[in-house]
Structure formats: structure tokens, C-alpha cells
Amino acid sequence: MNDRRTRVVIAPDKFKGSLTAVEAAESIALGVRDALPGAEVLTCPVADGGEGTLDVLAAAGARVVELRVRGPLDDAVDARYAMLDGTAYVESARACGIEFVEPSTATALAAHTWGVGELLGHALANGARELVLTVGGTASTDGGAGMLAALGAGVSGATGAPVGLGGGALAGVATVALGPVRERLGRVPVAVATDVTNPLVGPDGAASVFGPQKGAGPHEVALLDDALGRWAEALHAEGAPDVSAVPGAGAGGVVAAGAIAGLGGKVESGFALLAALTGVDAALEGADLVITGEGSLDEQSLSGKAPAGIAARAARHGADLLVLAGRVQLSSEQLAALGVAGAAALVDRATSLADATRNAAEHLRAQAATLTRSWSEGRN
């Protein structure tokens, strides 16, 4: 095979805790060139609306705006958002990410989204004509109440006194006044970027599914689930949509619900929205091989995550698909159903998980070279 005719598109998500999507793409590209020195290699790092989204946007030419905001437990944190063609892309995790806390039963109830509202407010004040809010990776389960309060909403209990911040405080919510938020927002449209379809409450709701990851025990999960139901009722009584029935409202510690009800947000596929910005569809035209990946390729990867989105696009373009991941936890049958021609994990080469994390770039390059070489030889 003449490898000079080979067009390889590299479109990974981040390797959480090790490499950004941009860094992962660079490492994979080095490995591909090791295996196929004459190949045409295009890098298109991608994201699905979770952590790492801003890194991908910056690589696509967005201007990054930095500021300090109130973190999930009140300590100030350094946050940022991206501006591109008049649209502000605000990543919730930059203000209230899980990395800002040591998860415990206390933080599960206390963490809030006030800083997200500060980011949105700053973007509006600086002329944003559209807002895109990505909602993954938060420490909070406050329904976006802190975010709306930072934008001017009144969140009150039965006596009319303001309730505190955090999901636990919503157990006492009775009313919410959204007028100041609507006035501040004006006609600026808001998109909520997520590929999570969890509802607000119930066994598949935000508290039940994501609460334990944020430190919630059974008592806290029950309390938060009930509190979120009260929050939805208060929002609906203010004339907002009934978010208790909206798929995806439970995303991002229910930041999605607050954005839908309080900001008029429309849920959009995070991956599809960002893929349109990164040029991956154009790059796939004429591709022979597509390589994607992320930190852990598992069941969640099949539900709207970046590798699944890239797999569908590779199939439409008739390109072969390879996957690299820190860990591959899908069966051979699941990989085949995804259209994967070959897969490799960093932990299969590393001496330990710590080694795989610490030296991810090195292992990713080596595994990319091995996997690409094997693919090339299989075509001859």
C-alpha cells in the first residue's frame, strides 16, 4: 500500500487526568507518523460538552476570557469562558467543577453554581449575542439555583427570606423570582450542551445517579431528590417550563434544569454542537482511517459521548475506525457494534495505572503507532 495516499483523521476527546483533547491528538499524530511516515494526518480534537470543552474551542480559534469567580464552596477560583463569533461558551465545571472539592456528604449538599452565573453575567456584559452552556463535571446538585441567583433571581423560602446556597438548601424553597434574570438576558438565546438524558428526579435522576459521585450517601440522595422536586415546582409556578419532565434536565448537577427554566435554554447535543465548530466533518471527507479515544472507553461512551459520535461519522464516510483509551472496558461485541476495527489501552502497555496516567503521552504515542501499523498491514 502507498501510505502517501493514506488520509488519517485524529479526533480524540480528553484523557481525563492526563491529557487534554489537544494534547491527546498531538500524541496520537506522532504515533501515526511513526507507523506511516508519508500519511496525510489531520488532527481535530473534540469534546462532548463536558470538561475540556474550552481547550478544544481555544484550539479552534476562540478567545479565552479569564476571571475569578465564587467557587462551589465559596472560595474564589480562577475560571474562564470562550468567545467565538459573538457566542460565549461557558463551561460550568470551570466555576464549580468536582476538582474544586473533596467530595463528602457535606459538600454534596453545600456545593453551588453561583460562579457559573458570574461567568454568564460577565459574557453578557461584554456583548455576547448567544450563550452556550456546557454542564458536565460539576460538584453541585443545586438545580442551577446558585447560577440564577448570581444573575439576580430571588430564591426564597415560605417566609420570604432567601434560602441558602447549595442543593441541600433547596429543601426549603417556596418561590423563585425570575424577572431580573429575564431582564438581564433579554433576547440572547441560550443553548444547553449535553448528551446526558437523565431526568431531574427519580431513580434515574440527578441525585440518584450522580449524587454518589459527589459524596452523597443514601440520606443525602433522598434529601436532594426531594429538594429538586420542590425546586422544579417553584420554577414552574413562576411560569417556567416544567423541567421535571424534560429529558436531560438532570445533567450537570441539574444546571441544565436551571438553564432551561430560568434562561429559556434549549438542550442540544454537546458533541454535535462542538463537532460543527472543530471542522471534523470536513476533515473526514476522503479519510481512510479515523482514530478517536478518551480516558475510559466504557458503557457511558456509547451514550452520546465523543467516541460514539466520531464512530457514527466515520461509518458514514466509509473510513475505518481505531480507538485508543486509557482503559477499554467494552466487550469485543460492543466494539464491533460501534464499528471499531481495532482498539488499544494505555494500561496494557504501562506498568501500572499510575504509570499510564503519569506517562500518558508516551504510552499513547506508542500504542497509536502499534495500532496504526497493524491496521496498515491488515490492508495489504
PDB file of N, CA and C in Angstrom, residues 13 114 134 154 164 166 202 250 259 321 337 339-340 366:
ATOM      1  N   ASP A  13     -11.252  12.775  22.328  1.00  0.00           N
ATOM      2  CA  ASP A  13     -11.663  13.613  23.446  1.00  0.00           C
ATOM      3  C   ASP A  13     -10.482  13.631  24.423  1.00  0.00           C
ATOM      4  N   TRP A 114     -23.061  29.367  41.871  1.00  0.00           N
ATOM      5  CA  TRP A 114     -23.033  30.827  41.795  1.00  0.00           C
ATOM      6  C   TRP A 114     -22.016  31.307  40.754  1.00  0.00           C
ATOM      7  N   THR A 134     -22.152  24.566  28.764  1.00  0.00           N
ATOM      8  CA  THR A 134     -21.864  23.142  28.880  1.00  0.00           C
ATOM      9  C   THR A 134     -21.916  22.770  30.358  1.00  0.00           C
ATOM     10  N   GLY A 154     -34.478  35.826  42.721  1.00  0.00           N
ATOM     11  CA  GLY A 154     -34.757  35.716  44.142  1.00  0.00           C
ATOM     12  C   GLY A 154     -35.223  34.309  44.448  1.00  0.00           C
ATOM     13  N   GLY A 164     -30.458  29.496  51.501  1.00  0.00           N
ATOM     14  CA  GLY A 164     -29.017  29.499  51.301  1.00  0.00           C
ATOM     15  C   GLY A 164     -28.626  28.858  49.980  1.00  0.00           C
ATOM     16  N   GLY A 166     -26.592  25.966  47.653  1.00  0.00           N
ATOM     17  CA  GLY A 166     -26.376  24.520  47.703  1.00  0.00           C
ATOM     18  C   GLY A 166     -27.660  23.743  47.543  1.00  0.00           C
ATOM     19  N   GLY A 202     -36.030  11.161  40.556  1.00  0.00           N
ATOM     20  CA  GLY A 202     -36.382   9.756  40.422  1.00  0.00           C
ATOM     21  C   GLY A 202     -35.156   8.867  40.391  1.00  0.00           C
ATOM     22  N   GLY A 250     -31.524  16.719  34.155  1.00  0.00           N
ATOM     23  CA  GLY A 250     -30.691  16.311  35.280  1.00  0.00           C
ATOM     24  C   GLY A 250     -29.203  16.422  35.021  1.00  0.00           C
ATOM     25  N   ALA A 259     -30.999  26.222  33.659  1.00  0.00           N
ATOM     26  CA  ALA A 259     -30.828  26.967  32.413  1.00  0.00           C
ATOM     27  C   ALA A 259     -32.069  26.875  31.529  1.00  0.00           C
ATOM     28  N   LEU A 321     -12.122   2.668  11.609  1.00  0.00           N
ATOM     29  CA  LEU A 321     -12.076   3.343  12.899  1.00  0.00           C
ATOM     30  C   LEU A 321     -11.204   2.579  13.887  1.00  0.00           C
ATOM     31  N   ALA A 337     -19.967  -3.537  17.338  1.00  0.00           N
ATOM     32  CA  ALA A 337     -21.220  -2.834  17.080  1.00  0.00           C
ATOM     33  C   ALA A 337     -20.981  -1.337  16.884  1.00  0.00           C
ATOM     34  N   GLY A 339     -18.421  -0.235  15.414  1.00  0.00           N
ATOM     35  CA  GLY A 339     -17.702  -0.099  14.142  1.00  0.00           C
ATOM     36  C   GLY A 339     -16.202  -0.004  14.307  1.00  0.00           C
ATOM     37  N   VAL A 340     -15.691  -0.449  15.449  1.00  0.00           N
ATOM     38  CA  VAL A 340     -14.261  -0.329  15.748  1.00  0.00           C
ATOM     39  C   VAL A 340     -13.483  -1.473  15.101  1.00  0.00           C
ATOM     40  N   ALA A 366       3.029   5.410  21.552  1.00  0.00           N
ATOM     41  CA  ALA A 366       3.457   4.045  21.248  1.00  0.00           C
ATOM     42  C   ALA A 366       2.283   3.164  20.828  1.00  0.00           C
TER      43      ALA A 366
END
